[in-house]
Coordinates of C-alpha atoms in Angstrom, one line a residue:
Chain P
M1 CA 20.2 -16.1 -7.6
K2 CA 17.1 -17.0 -5.7
E3 CA 13.8 -16.9 -7.7
F4 CA 12.5 -13.9 -6.2
D5 CA 15.6 -11.9 -6.0
L6 CA 15.2 -11.9 -10.0
I7 CA 11.9 -10.0 -9.6
K8 CA 13.6 -7.8 -7.2
R9 CA 16.2 -6.7 -9.6
Y10 CA 13.5 -5.4 -12.1
F11 CA 12.1 -2.9 -9.3
A12 CA 15.6 -2.3 -8.0
Q13 CA 16.0 1.2 -9.3
G14 CA 12.4 2.5 -9.0
G15 CA 12.4 4.2 -12.6
H16 CA 12.1 7.9 -12.7
T17 CA 14.3 9.8 -10.1
R18 CA 12.7 12.5 -8.0
K19 CA 14.9 14.9 -6.0
D20 CA 12.2 15.0 -3.4
V21 CA 13.0 11.1 -2.6
L22 CA 15.8 11.0 -0.2
V23 CA 16.1 7.1 0.5
G24 CA 14.6 5.3 -2.3
I25 CA 14.4 1.5 -2.6
G26 CA 16.8 -0.8 -0.7
D27 CA 16.3 0.0 2.8
D28 CA 13.4 -0.6 5.5
C29 CA 11.5 2.5 4.7
A30 CA 11.8 5.2 1.7
V31 CA 12.2 8.7 3.1
A32 CA 10.9 11.6 1.0
K33 CA 10.0 15.4 1.6
V34 CA 6.7 16.9 0.8
P35 CA 7.3 20.3 -0.5
E36 CA 6.3 23.2 1.9
N37 CA 3.0 24.5 1.8
Q38 CA 1.5 21.3 0.3
H39 CA -0.6 18.6 1.6
L40 CA -0.1 14.9 1.0
A41 CA -2.9 12.8 -0.8
V42 CA -2.7 9.0 -0.3
T43 CA -4.6 6.1 -2.1
T44 CA -4.7 2.5 -2.3
D45 CA -6.1 0.0 -4.9
T46 CA -5.7 -3.7 -5.3
L47 CA -6.0 -5.5 -8.4
I48 CA -6.5 -9.2 -8.5
A49 CA -6.3 -11.3 -11.5
G50 CA -9.8 -12.6 -12.4
V51 CA -11.3 -10.1 -10.4
H52 CA -10.0 -6.8 -11.7
F53 CA -8.2 -7.6 -14.7
L54 CA -8.4 -10.7 -17.2
P55 CA -5.8 -13.4 -16.2
D56 CA -4.5 -13.5 -19.7
A57 CA -4.3 -9.7 -20.1
P58 CA -0.7 -8.6 -21.2
A59 CA 1.5 -7.8 -18.4
R60 CA 2.1 -4.5 -19.9
S61 CA -1.8 -3.6 -19.5
V62 CA -1.6 -5.2 -15.8
A63 CA 1.0 -2.8 -14.6
Y64 CA -0.2 0.2 -16.5
K65 CA -3.7 -0.3 -15.1
A66 CA -2.5 -0.9 -11.6
V67 CA -0.7 2.4 -11.8
A68 CA -3.1 4.3 -13.6
V69 CA -6.4 3.5 -11.1
N70 CA -4.3 4.9 -8.3
L71 CA -3.2 8.1 -10.3
S72 CA -6.9 8.4 -11.1
D73 CA -7.9 8.5 -7.5
L74 CA -5.1 11.2 -7.0
A75 CA -6.6 13.1 -9.9
S76 CA -9.9 12.9 -8.8
M77 CA -8.9 15.1 -5.6
G78 CA -6.8 17.4 -7.4
A79 CA -3.7 16.0 -6.4
E80 CA -0.3 15.9 -8.5
P81 CA 1.3 12.3 -8.4
A82 CA 4.5 12.0 -6.9
W83 CA 5.3 8.6 -5.6
I84 CA 4.2 5.0 -5.6
S85 CA 4.8 2.0 -3.5
L86 CA 3.9 -1.6 -5.2
S87 CA 3.3 -4.8 -3.6
L88 CA 3.4 -7.7 -6.1
S89 CA 2.2 -11.1 -5.5
L90 CA 3.0 -13.6 -8.2
P91 CA 2.6 -17.6 -8.1
H92 CA 5.7 -18.0 -9.9
C93 CA 8.7 -16.2 -11.5
D94 CA 8.0 -15.8 -15.3
E95 CA 10.8 -13.5 -16.3
A96 CA 9.6 -12.3 -19.5
W97 CA 6.1 -11.6 -17.8
I98 CA 7.8 -9.4 -15.1
E99 CA 10.0 -7.7 -17.6
E100 CA 6.9 -6.5 -19.7
F101 CA 5.2 -5.8 -16.2
A102 CA 8.0 -3.6 -15.2
S103 CA 8.2 -1.8 -18.5
G104 CA 4.4 -1.1 -18.4
L105 CA 4.8 0.4 -14.8
Y106 CA 7.7 2.4 -15.9
E107 CA 6.2 4.0 -18.9
L108 CA 3.6 5.5 -16.9
T109 CA 5.6 6.8 -13.9
E110 CA 8.0 8.2 -16.2
Y111 CA 5.2 9.9 -18.3
Y112 CA 3.9 11.4 -15.0
S113 CA 7.2 11.9 -13.0
V114 CA 6.3 9.2 -10.5
Q115 CA 9.0 7.5 -8.5
L116 CA 8.5 4.0 -7.3
I117 CA 9.8 4.2 -3.7
G118 CA 9.4 0.8 -2.1
G119 CA 7.0 -2.3 -2.1
D120 CA 7.3 -5.9 -1.4
T121 CA 7.3 -9.1 -3.7
V122 CA 5.4 -12.1 -2.4
A123 CA 4.8 -15.6 -3.8
G124 CA 1.2 -16.0 -4.0
P125 CA -2.0 -15.6 -6.2
M126 CA -1.3 -12.9 -9.1
A127 CA -2.3 -9.6 -7.4
M128 CA -1.0 -6.2 -6.9
T129 CA -1.6 -3.3 -4.4
I130 CA -0.3 0.0 -5.1
T131 CA -0.2 3.1 -2.8
A132 CA 0.0 6.4 -4.8
Q133 CA 0.9 9.7 -3.2
G134 CA 0.5 13.2 -4.5
F135 CA 0.4 16.7 -3.5
I136 CA -1.9 19.3 -3.4
P137 CA -2.1 23.0 -1.9
P138 CA -4.1 23.2 1.7
D139 CA -7.9 23.3 0.9
N140 CA -7.8 22.7 -2.8
E141 CA -8.9 19.1 -2.6
L142 CA -11.8 18.1 -4.7
R143 CA -14.2 16.2 -2.1
R144 CA -17.4 13.9 -3.2
S145 CA -19.2 16.1 -0.6
R146 CA -19.1 19.5 -2.1
A147 CA -21.8 19.3 -4.9
K148 CA -24.6 21.9 -4.5
P149 CA -27.9 22.0 -6.1
G150 CA -27.5 24.3 -9.3
D151 CA -24.0 22.8 -10.0
W152 CA -23.3 21.5 -13.6
I153 CA -22.1 18.2 -14.2
Y154 CA -19.2 17.5 -16.4
A155 CA -17.4 14.4 -17.7
T156 CA -14.0 14.3 -19.2
G157 CA -13.3 12.3 -22.2
S158 CA -15.5 9.4 -23.3
L159 CA -17.5 7.2 -21.5
G160 CA -18.4 3.3 -22.1
D161 CA -15.4 2.4 -24.1
A162 CA -13.8 0.4 -21.5
G163 CA -16.8 -1.9 -20.7
A164 CA -17.1 -2.4 -24.5
G165 CA -13.4 -3.5 -24.7
L166 CA -13.8 -5.9 -22.1
D167 CA -16.8 -7.5 -23.5
I168 CA -14.9 -7.8 -26.9
L169 CA -12.1 -9.5 -25.0
Q170 CA -14.8 -11.9 -23.4
N171 CA -16.3 -12.3 -26.4
T172 CA -19.8 -11.2 -25.6
I173 CA -19.7 -8.8 -28.3
T174 CA -18.0 -8.6 -31.7
V175 CA -17.5 -5.1 -33.1
P176 CA -16.1 -4.0 -36.7
Q177 CA -12.5 -4.5 -36.9
R178 CA -11.7 -1.1 -37.4
H179 CA -12.9 0.0 -34.0
R180 CA -11.6 -3.3 -32.0
D181 CA -8.0 -2.0 -30.9
Y182 CA -9.4 1.5 -29.7
L183 CA -11.9 -0.1 -27.6
V184 CA -9.8 -2.8 -26.2
N185 CA -7.1 -0.6 -25.4
R186 CA -9.3 1.8 -23.7
H187 CA -9.9 -1.3 -21.4
Y188 CA -6.3 -2.0 -21.1
Y189 CA -4.6 1.2 -20.8
P190 CA -6.9 3.7 -19.2
T191 CA -5.6 7.3 -19.1
P192 CA -5.7 8.8 -15.7
R193 CA -6.9 12.5 -15.8
V194 CA -3.9 14.0 -14.2
M195 CA -4.0 17.2 -15.8
A196 CA -7.7 17.5 -15.4
G197 CA -7.6 17.0 -11.9
T198 CA -5.1 19.8 -11.0
A199 CA -7.0 22.0 -13.7
L200 CA -10.2 21.6 -11.6
R201 CA -8.5 22.8 -8.4
R202 CA -10.4 26.0 -7.1
T203 CA -13.0 25.8 -9.6
A204 CA -14.9 22.4 -9.5
N205 CA -16.9 21.6 -6.3
A206 CA -17.0 17.7 -6.3
C207 CA -15.2 15.3 -8.2
I208 CA -14.8 11.4 -8.5
D209 CA -13.3 9.1 -11.2
V210 CA -15.3 6.4 -13.0
S211 CA -14.3 3.2 -11.6
D212 CA -17.6 1.3 -11.2
G213 CA -19.7 3.3 -13.8
L214 CA -21.1 6.7 -14.2
V215 CA -24.5 5.8 -12.4
S216 CA -22.8 4.2 -9.5
D217 CA -20.1 6.8 -8.9
L218 CA -22.3 9.7 -9.3
K219 CA -24.5 8.3 -6.7
H220 CA -21.2 8.4 -4.5
I221 CA -21.3 12.2 -5.0
L222 CA -25.1 12.4 -4.6
N223 CA -25.0 10.5 -1.4
A224 CA -21.7 12.3 0.1
S225 CA -23.3 15.7 -1.0
N226 CA -26.8 14.8 0.0
C227 CA -28.1 16.1 -3.5
G228 CA -29.9 14.6 -6.6
A229 CA -29.0 15.0 -10.2
T230 CA -30.3 15.1 -13.7
V231 CA -28.4 13.6 -16.2
H232 CA -29.0 13.9 -20.1
V233 CA -28.1 10.6 -21.5
D234 CA -28.2 11.8 -25.2
R235 CA -25.5 14.4 -24.0
L236 CA -23.1 11.6 -22.6
P237 CA -19.8 12.0 -24.4
I238 CA -19.6 8.6 -26.5
S239 CA -16.8 7.8 -28.6
A240 CA -17.5 7.5 -32.5
P241 CA -16.0 3.9 -32.3
L242 CA -18.3 2.8 -29.4
F243 CA -21.5 4.4 -31.0
E244 CA -20.8 2.8 -34.4
S245 CA -19.9 -0.5 -33.0
V246 CA -22.9 -1.2 -30.8
G247 CA -25.5 1.4 -31.7
A248 CA -27.2 4.2 -29.5
Q249 CA -29.1 2.4 -27.1
A250 CA -26.3 -0.4 -26.0
A251 CA -23.6 2.9 -26.2
Y252 CA -25.9 4.5 -23.5
R253 CA -25.8 1.6 -21.2
Y254 CA -22.1 1.2 -21.6
A255 CA -21.5 4.9 -20.7
L256 CA -24.0 4.7 -17.9
T257 CA -23.0 1.6 -16.1
A258 CA -19.8 0.0 -17.4
G259 CA -16.6 0.9 -15.1
D260 CA -13.1 1.1 -15.7
D261 CA -13.2 4.2 -17.8
Y262 CA -11.4 6.4 -15.2
E263 CA -12.7 9.7 -16.6
L264 CA -13.4 12.2 -14.0
V265 CA -16.9 13.4 -13.4
F266 CA -17.4 16.7 -11.5
T267 CA -19.7 19.6 -10.7
V268 CA -19.1 23.3 -11.0
N269 CA -21.3 26.1 -10.1
E270 CA -22.8 28.7 -12.6
E271 CA -20.0 31.5 -11.7
Q272 CA -16.8 29.2 -11.9
R273 CA -18.4 27.6 -15.3
G274 CA -16.3 30.0 -17.5
N275 CA -13.1 29.6 -15.3
L276 CA -13.4 25.9 -15.5
E277 CA -13.8 25.7 -19.2
T278 CA -10.8 28.1 -19.6
S279 CA -8.6 25.9 -17.4
L280 CA -9.5 22.6 -18.9
S281 CA -8.9 23.9 -22.4
N282 CA -5.6 25.4 -21.4
A283 CA -4.8 21.9 -20.1
N284 CA -6.1 20.5 -23.3
V285 CA -8.8 18.5 -21.5
K286 CA -12.1 17.9 -23.2
A287 CA -15.1 17.7 -20.8
T288 CA -18.7 17.5 -21.5
C289 CA -21.8 19.0 -19.5
I290 CA -24.1 15.9 -19.1
G291 CA -26.5 17.5 -16.5
Q292 CA -27.0 19.2 -13.1
I293 CA -27.2 18.8 -9.6
T294 CA -30.6 18.9 -8.0
G295 CA -31.9 19.5 -4.4
H296 CA -33.9 16.1 -4.5
A297 CA -31.2 14.1 -2.2
G298 CA -30.5 10.6 -3.5
Q299 CA -32.6 11.0 -6.6
L300 CA -30.8 10.2 -10.0
D301 CA -33.1 11.6 -12.8
L302 CA -32.1 10.0 -16.2
R303 CA -33.5 11.7 -19.4
L304 CA -33.4 10.9 -23.0
Y305 CA -34.3 13.9 -25.1
D306 CA -36.0 15.0 -21.9
E307 CA -37.9 11.9 -21.6
R308 CA -37.7 9.8 -18.4
Y309 CA -34.9 7.1 -19.0
S310 CA -34.7 3.6 -17.2
L311 CA -31.8 1.5 -17.0
P312 CA -32.3 -2.2 -17.3
E313 CA -32.5 -3.8 -14.0
S314 CA -29.0 -5.1 -12.3
S315 CA -26.9 -3.2 -14.6
G316 CA -23.4 -2.0 -12.9
Y317 CA -20.2 -3.2 -12.2
E318 CA -19.5 -4.3 -8.8
H319 CA -16.3 -5.8 -8.3
Q320 CA -14.6 -3.1 -6.3
F321 CA -15.3 -2.2 -2.8
D322 CA -13.2 1.1 -1.8
H323 CA -13.2 2.1 1.5
G324 CA -10.7 4.8 0.9
Chain X
M1 CA -26.5 -4.4 2.1
K2 CA -23.9 -6.1 -0.1
E3 CA -21.6 -8.6 1.4
F4 CA -18.6 -6.3 1.0
D5 CA -20.3 -3.2 2.4
L6 CA -20.4 -5.0 5.8
I7 CA -16.4 -5.4 5.7
K8 CA -16.3 -1.6 4.8
R9 CA -18.4 -0.7 7.9
Y10 CA -15.7 -2.0 10.3
F11 CA -13.1 0.2 8.6
A12 CA -15.1 3.3 8.0
Q13 CA -14.2 5.2 11.1
G14 CA -10.2 4.5 10.8
G15 CA -9.8 4.1 14.6
H16 CA -7.7 6.5 16.3
T17 CA -8.3 10.0 15.0
R18 CA -5.2 12.5 14.6
K19 CA -5.3 16.1 13.9
D20 CA -2.8 15.9 10.8
V21 CA -5.5 13.8 8.8
L22 CA -7.5 16.4 7.0
V23 CA -9.5 13.8 4.8
G24 CA -10.0 10.4 6.0
I25 CA -11.5 7.3 4.9
G26 CA -14.5 7.9 2.5
D27 CA -13.1 10.0 -0.7
D28 CA -11.0 8.8 -3.3
C29 CA -7.9 9.9 -1.3
A30 CA -7.0 10.6 2.2
V31 CA -5.3 14.3 2.6
A32 CA -2.9 14.5 5.4
K33 CA -0.3 16.9 6.6
V34 CA 3.3 16.2 7.6
P35 CA 4.7 18.5 10.2
E36 CA 7.2 21.3 9.0
N37 CA 10.7 20.1 9.3
Q38 CA 9.9 16.5 9.3
H39 CA 10.4 14.1 6.2
L40 CA 8.0 11.1 5.7
A41 CA 8.9 7.5 5.9
V42 CA 7.2 5.0 3.9
T43 CA 7.1 1.3 4.0
T44 CA 4.6 -1.5 2.3
D45 CA 4.4 -5.2 3.5
T46 CA 1.9 -7.9 2.4
L47 CA 0.9 -10.7 4.4
I48 CA -0.4 -13.9 2.5
A49 CA -2.3 -16.7 4.4
G50 CA -0.2 -19.9 4.3
V51 CA 2.8 -17.8 3.7
H52 CA 3.3 -15.3 6.0
F53 CA 0.8 -16.5 8.7
L54 CA -0.8 -19.7 9.4
P55 CA -4.3 -19.8 7.9
D56 CA -6.0 -20.8 10.9
A57 CA -4.1 -17.9 13.0
P58 CA -6.7 -15.9 15.2
A59 CA -7.7 -12.9 13.3
R60 CA -6.9 -10.7 16.0
S61 CA -3.2 -11.9 15.5
V62 CA -3.1 -11.5 11.8
A63 CA -4.3 -7.9 12.0
Y64 CA -1.8 -7.1 14.8
K65 CA 1.2 -8.7 12.9
A66 CA 0.1 -6.9 9.4
V67 CA 0.5 -3.7 11.4
A68 CA 3.2 -4.6 13.6
V69 CA 5.4 -5.5 10.9
N70 CA 5.1 -2.3 9.2
L71 CA 5.4 -0.3 12.1
S72 CA 8.7 -2.3 12.7
D73 CA 10.0 -1.1 9.5
L74 CA 9.5 2.5 10.4
A75 CA 11.1 1.8 13.8
S76 CA 14.2 0.3 11.9
M77 CA 14.6 3.9 10.3
G78 CA 14.0 5.7 13.6
A79 CA 10.5 7.0 12.3
E80 CA 7.6 7.9 14.5
P81 CA 4.4 6.1 13.1
A82 CA 1.6 8.2 12.0
W83 CA -0.9 6.6 9.2
I84 CA -1.4 3.4 7.7
S85 CA -3.6 2.3 4.8
L86 CA -5.0 -1.3 4.3
S87 CA -5.8 -3.3 1.3
L88 CA -7.5 -6.4 2.5
S89 CA -8.4 -9.3 0.3
L90 CA -10.9 -12.0 1.5
P91 CA -12.3 -14.9 0.1
H92 CA -15.9 -14.1 1.6
C93 CA -17.6 -12.3 4.3
D94 CA -17.0 -13.9 7.7
E95 CA -18.4 -11.3 10.1
A96 CA -16.9 -12.8 13.3
W97 CA -13.5 -12.9 12.0
I98 CA -13.7 -9.3 10.4
E99 CA -14.7 -7.8 13.7
E100 CA -11.9 -9.6 15.4
F101 CA -9.5 -8.6 12.7
A102 CA -10.6 -5.0 12.9
S103 CA -10.4 -5.1 16.9
G104 CA -6.5 -6.6 16.5
L105 CA -6.0 -3.5 13.9
Y106 CA -7.3 -0.8 16.2
E107 CA -5.8 -2.3 19.3
L108 CA -2.2 -1.5 17.9
T109 CA -3.2 1.7 16.0
E110 CA -4.7 3.1 19.2
Y111 CA -1.7 2.2 21.2
Y112 CA 0.9 4.0 19.0
S113 CA -1.7 6.7 17.8
V114 CA -1.8 5.9 14.2
Q115 CA -4.8 6.5 12.1
L116 CA -6.0 4.1 9.3
I117 CA -6.5 6.6 6.5
G118 CA -7.8 4.3 3.8
G119 CA -7.4 1.4 1.8
D120 CA -9.2 -1.0 -0.4
T121 CA -11.2 -4.3 0.4
V122 CA -11.5 -6.8 -2.4
A123 CA -12.8 -10.5 -2.8
G124 CA -9.8 -12.9 -3.4
P125 CA -7.3 -15.1 -1.5
M126 CA -6.8 -14.2 2.2
A127 CA -4.1 -11.5 2.2
M128 CA -3.4 -7.9 3.1
T129 CA -1.1 -5.0 2.1
I130 CA -0.4 -2.2 4.8
T131 CA 1.7 1.0 3.8
A132 CA 2.6 2.7 6.8
Q133 CA 3.9 6.2 7.0
G134 CA 5.8 8.0 9.8
F135 CA 7.8 11.2 10.6
I136 CA 11.3 11.6 10.9
P137 CA 13.5 14.8 11.4
P138 CA 15.9 15.6 8.2
D139 CA 19.0 13.3 8.3
N140 CA 18.0 11.4 11.5
E141 CA 16.9 8.3 9.6
L142 CA 18.9 5.0 10.4
R143 CA 20.2 3.6 7.4
R144 CA 21.5 -0.2 6.6
S145 CA 24.3 1.0 4.9
R146 CA 26.1 3.1 7.6
A147 CA 28.0 0.4 9.8
K148 CA 31.5 1.2 10.1
P149 CA 34.2 -1.3 11.4
G150 CA 34.6 -1.0 15.2
D151 CA 31.0 -0.2 15.8
W152 CA 29.2 -2.5 18.6
I153 CA 26.3 -4.4 17.4
Y154 CA 23.3 -4.7 19.7
A155 CA 20.0 -6.3 19.4
T156 CA 16.8 -5.3 21.5
G157 CA 14.4 -7.6 23.4
S158 CA 15.1 -11.2 23.0
L159 CA 15.8 -13.2 20.0
G160 CA 14.3 -16.9 18.6
D161 CA 10.8 -16.8 20.5
A162 CA 8.8 -16.3 17.7
G163 CA 10.4 -19.0 15.8
A164 CA 9.8 -21.5 18.4
G165 CA 6.2 -20.0 19.0
L166 CA 5.6 -21.1 15.1
D167 CA 7.1 -24.6 15.6
I168 CA 5.0 -24.8 18.6
L169 CA 1.8 -24.1 16.7
Q170 CA 3.1 -26.5 13.9
N171 CA 3.5 -29.3 16.2
T172 CA 7.4 -29.7 15.4
I173 CA 8.4 -29.1 18.8
T174 CA 6.9 -29.6 22.1
V175 CA 7.6 -27.5 25.1
P176 CA 6.7 -27.2 28.8
Q177 CA 2.8 -26.2 29.0
R178 CA 4.4 -23.0 31.5
H179 CA 6.4 -21.8 28.4
R180 CA 3.8 -22.2 25.6
D181 CA 1.8 -19.1 25.8
Y182 CA 4.8 -16.7 25.9
L183 CA 6.5 -18.4 22.8
V184 CA 3.3 -18.5 20.8
N185 CA 2.3 -15.3 21.5
R186 CA 5.7 -13.8 20.4
H187 CA 4.7 -15.4 17.2
Y188 CA 1.3 -14.3 17.1
Y189 CA 1.7 -10.7 18.4
P190 CA 5.2 -9.4 17.7
T191 CA 5.9 -6.0 19.2
P192 CA 7.1 -3.4 17.1
R193 CA 10.3 -1.6 18.7
V194 CA 8.8 2.0 17.8
M195 CA 10.1 3.8 21.0
A196 CA 13.7 1.9 20.5
G197 CA 13.6 3.3 16.8
T198 CA 13.3 7.0 17.8
A199 CA 15.6 6.5 20.9
L200 CA 18.3 5.3 18.2
R201 CA 18.2 8.6 16.2
R202 CA 21.5 10.4 16.3
T203 CA 23.3 7.9 18.1
A204 CA 23.0 4.6 16.4
N205 CA 25.0 4.1 12.9
A206 CA 23.0 1.4 11.0
C207 CA 19.8 -0.5 11.7
I208 CA 17.4 -3.1 10.7
D209 CA 14.8 -5.2 12.1
V210 CA 14.9 -9.0 12.4
S211 CA 12.1 -10.1 10.1
D212 CA 14.0 -12.9 8.3
G213 CA 16.4 -14.0 11.2
L214 CA 19.5 -12.2 12.7
V215 CA 21.9 -13.9 10.5
S216 CA 20.2 -12.8 7.3
D217 CA 19.1 -9.4 8.3
L218 CA 22.6 -8.6 9.6
K219 CA 24.0 -9.6 6.4
H220 CA 21.6 -6.8 4.7
I221 CA 23.7 -4.5 6.9
L222 CA 27.0 -6.0 6.1
N223 CA 26.2 -5.8 2.5
A224 CA 24.9 -2.3 2.3
S225 CA 27.7 -1.1 4.6
N226 CA 30.4 -3.2 3.0
C227 CA 31.7 -4.5 6.4
G228 CA 31.9 -7.9 8.2
A229 CA 30.9 -8.9 11.8
T230 CA 31.7 -10.9 14.9
V231 CA 28.6 -12.1 16.9
H232 CA 29.2 -13.9 20.0
V233 CA 26.3 -16.6 20.0
D234 CA 26.6 -17.0 23.7
R235 CA 25.8 -13.4 24.2
L236 CA 22.5 -13.4 22.2
P237 CA 19.6 -12.3 24.2
I238 CA 17.6 -15.4 24.9
S239 CA 14.5 -15.4 26.8
A240 CA 14.3 -18.0 29.7
P241 CA 11.2 -19.7 28.4
L242 CA 13.2 -20.3 25.2
F243 CA 16.2 -21.7 26.8
E244 CA 14.3 -23.7 29.4
S245 CA 12.1 -25.2 26.6
V246 CA 14.5 -26.1 23.7
G247 CA 17.9 -26.3 25.6
A248 CA 21.0 -24.0 24.9
Q249 CA 21.9 -25.5 21.2
A250 CA 18.4 -25.1 19.6
A251 CA 17.9 -21.9 21.4
Y252 CA 21.1 -20.5 19.5
R253 CA 19.6 -21.9 16.1
Y254 CA 16.6 -20.2 16.6
A255 CA 18.1 -16.8 17.8
L256 CA 20.4 -16.9 14.7
T257 CA 18.1 -18.1 12.1
A258 CA 14.3 -17.8 12.9
G259 CA 12.4 -14.9 11.6
D260 CA 9.7 -12.8 12.7
D261 CA 11.1 -11.6 15.9
Y262 CA 10.8 -7.6 15.0
E263 CA 13.4 -6.8 17.2
L264 CA 15.9 -4.3 16.3
V265 CA 19.6 -5.1 15.5
F266 CA 21.7 -1.9 15.2
T267 CA 25.4 -0.8 15.5
V268 CA 26.9 2.2 17.3
N269 CA 30.6 3.4 17.6
E270 CA 32.6 3.6 20.8
E271 CA 32.1 7.3 21.4
Q272 CA 28.1 7.0 21.1
R273 CA 28.0 3.8 23.1
G274 CA 27.2 5.9 26.5
N275 CA 24.7 8.2 25.0
L276 CA 22.6 5.3 23.4
E277 CA 22.6 3.3 26.5
T278 CA 21.2 6.3 28.2
S279 CA 18.6 7.2 25.5
L280 CA 17.7 3.2 25.6
S281 CA 17.1 3.2 29.2
N282 CA 15.2 6.4 29.3
A283 CA 12.9 4.7 26.7
N284 CA 12.7 1.5 28.8
V285 CA 14.1 -0.5 26.0
K286 CA 16.5 -3.6 26.8
A287 CA 19.4 -4.1 24.2
T288 CA 21.9 -6.4 24.5
C289 CA 25.6 -6.0 22.8
I290 CA 26.3 -9.3 20.8
G291 CA 29.1 -8.5 18.9
Q292 CA 31.1 -5.9 16.8
I293 CA 31.3 -4.5 13.1
T294 CA 34.6 -5.8 11.2
G295 CA 36.4 -4.5 8.2
H296 CA 36.2 -8.1 6.7
A297 CA 33.6 -7.1 3.8
G298 CA 30.6 -9.7 3.8
Q299 CA 32.2 -12.1 6.4
L300 CA 30.1 -13.0 9.5
D301 CA 32.1 -14.7 12.2
L302 CA 29.8 -16.5 14.6
R303 CA 31.8 -17.3 18.0
L304 CA 30.6 -19.4 20.9
Y305 CA 32.9 -18.8 23.9
D306 CA 35.6 -17.5 21.5
E307 CA 35.6 -20.8 19.6
R308 CA 34.3 -20.6 15.8
Y309 CA 30.6 -21.4 15.8
S310 CA 28.8 -22.9 12.6
L311 CA 25.4 -22.9 11.5
P312 CA 23.8 -26.1 10.0
E313 CA 23.4 -25.7 6.2
S314 CA 20.0 -24.4 5.0
S315 CA 19.1 -22.5 8.0
G316 CA 17.4 -19.4 7.6
Y317 CA 13.5 -18.4 6.8
E318 CA 13.2 -17.4 3.3
H319 CA 9.6 -16.5 2.8
Q320 CA 9.8 -12.8 2.2
F321 CA 11.5 -10.6 -0.4
D322 CA 11.4 -7.1 0.3
H323 CA 12.5 -4.9 -2.3
G324 CA 11.9 -1.8 -0.1

């Protein structure tokens, strides 16, 4: 058996089986069916070892994250995930690594009823590209460009944990032992906010997922919507482990600038606010109001207990350059 | 402007604009609409510098080939191409290279009315992954698994040119100057057989595109269909430039084992043969009958003027390991 035939074996079945996949892995293309009266949402993200994940990250985490960041993009448009395609580039065939990678991948696809429908396995530097597809009813998609002055800004879950987790792994910070696993796992195993995304349809105005950091990603909404925003730093959702580990000031910086949390940040107008809180609570999603959209195009006004708050220069996390 | 923002600019518009793309590049996902009563065909291929293309290949060729190999996979299922997503990894930002790459990409997407709907641009070793999507009426897809004993085997265009082109570029063969450009361009700018693919719907039984070499790829049909085949080497479609450049024996070896021609190889039963030749001729596609499917599962019987023909050991082109 050739080296790469072995790799192929781990992906031959595609994990979870969906009825809308008519031809799965094994032919030149997959063939699938989009439900009537649904549109297709498509997103592609690439992760490269040493750029987007630590070269010694557990294989399960690498796979988990590669799937999660793509499902997170679907979630931030309000789409329900359906299928993924995987292109996997590996320098050599380490069977234990591949087995663990495949199990991390299938763990998440099984949970979200997503089928792996195809891809490619090539010899090369360790990297992977996933294209994820999902469904969304016509005109329900959440756009970056639809924030309006007066909208309330919310964030799901908690912010900053993944950045602290990365710093722990890189030995640039040390934290109490009791908080280490939580923070490291938030870096290794981000939760795509799939239920939150679909719950936001028809109530939220604009939405994005936090991949580069709250400030960077919120600015994408502000630029696309030609608005500004006031964000209350003291209202940012920060986990107890992060607060206790690094203190308030560092926690604020992580929450504002660290990437890879994959929480959703979205805006909602006053009239829809009640509906939105009800849908989120029905979906069992925690979301925190962190500020408000303003008419001052391009201006992001950070406030700490109503005083102006400034970020240290050159904060932010510039590894990734989405063009889609 | 950050280095990668420049790259982003070249892909911000997505080239050809289609009405079925509701949200193009610039948000977290693209949103698009599959026509009623059509299924979706999806394929993903990765090209890595030094593995799938020469590191000094012209940027226009790299882009052209990356798109062509994916459209070729759609064609071999009979699908009509619609959208592509591009993940591009580049070690640094060489603006002239990127401009040429973008123009090679758009040249092909424009020709086939395909829209670039998203993707990702990352810093890393030179590589690209394209996911291409297309439409196909229900139950019209051409499968590898549907060849039947007695089916005639056809190949479009001519075989072996791209392999000779690669050898010319690597200085392992020399050819008369008058044939050089033709052969090199067949390597650099493969033609995806899009019209042939749709013309084969409802008449051909099995189909595959020649990426790894005729023998390797035909074996995928034989394995999936549990059949054998007789191929008449003297009937293989070989271009005059290849014949004149390398002579008959070497031309046969190229035609049987060299990859990257992206011609379609398909099978058709006796009753549909007339219909098929009519559809192909209406689509202005040249196809040549090269042999016949047999009931001898797994046996590929090569014949040269009715004598048994053997390939030298270890022929074939093993760079790529599709699992989809």
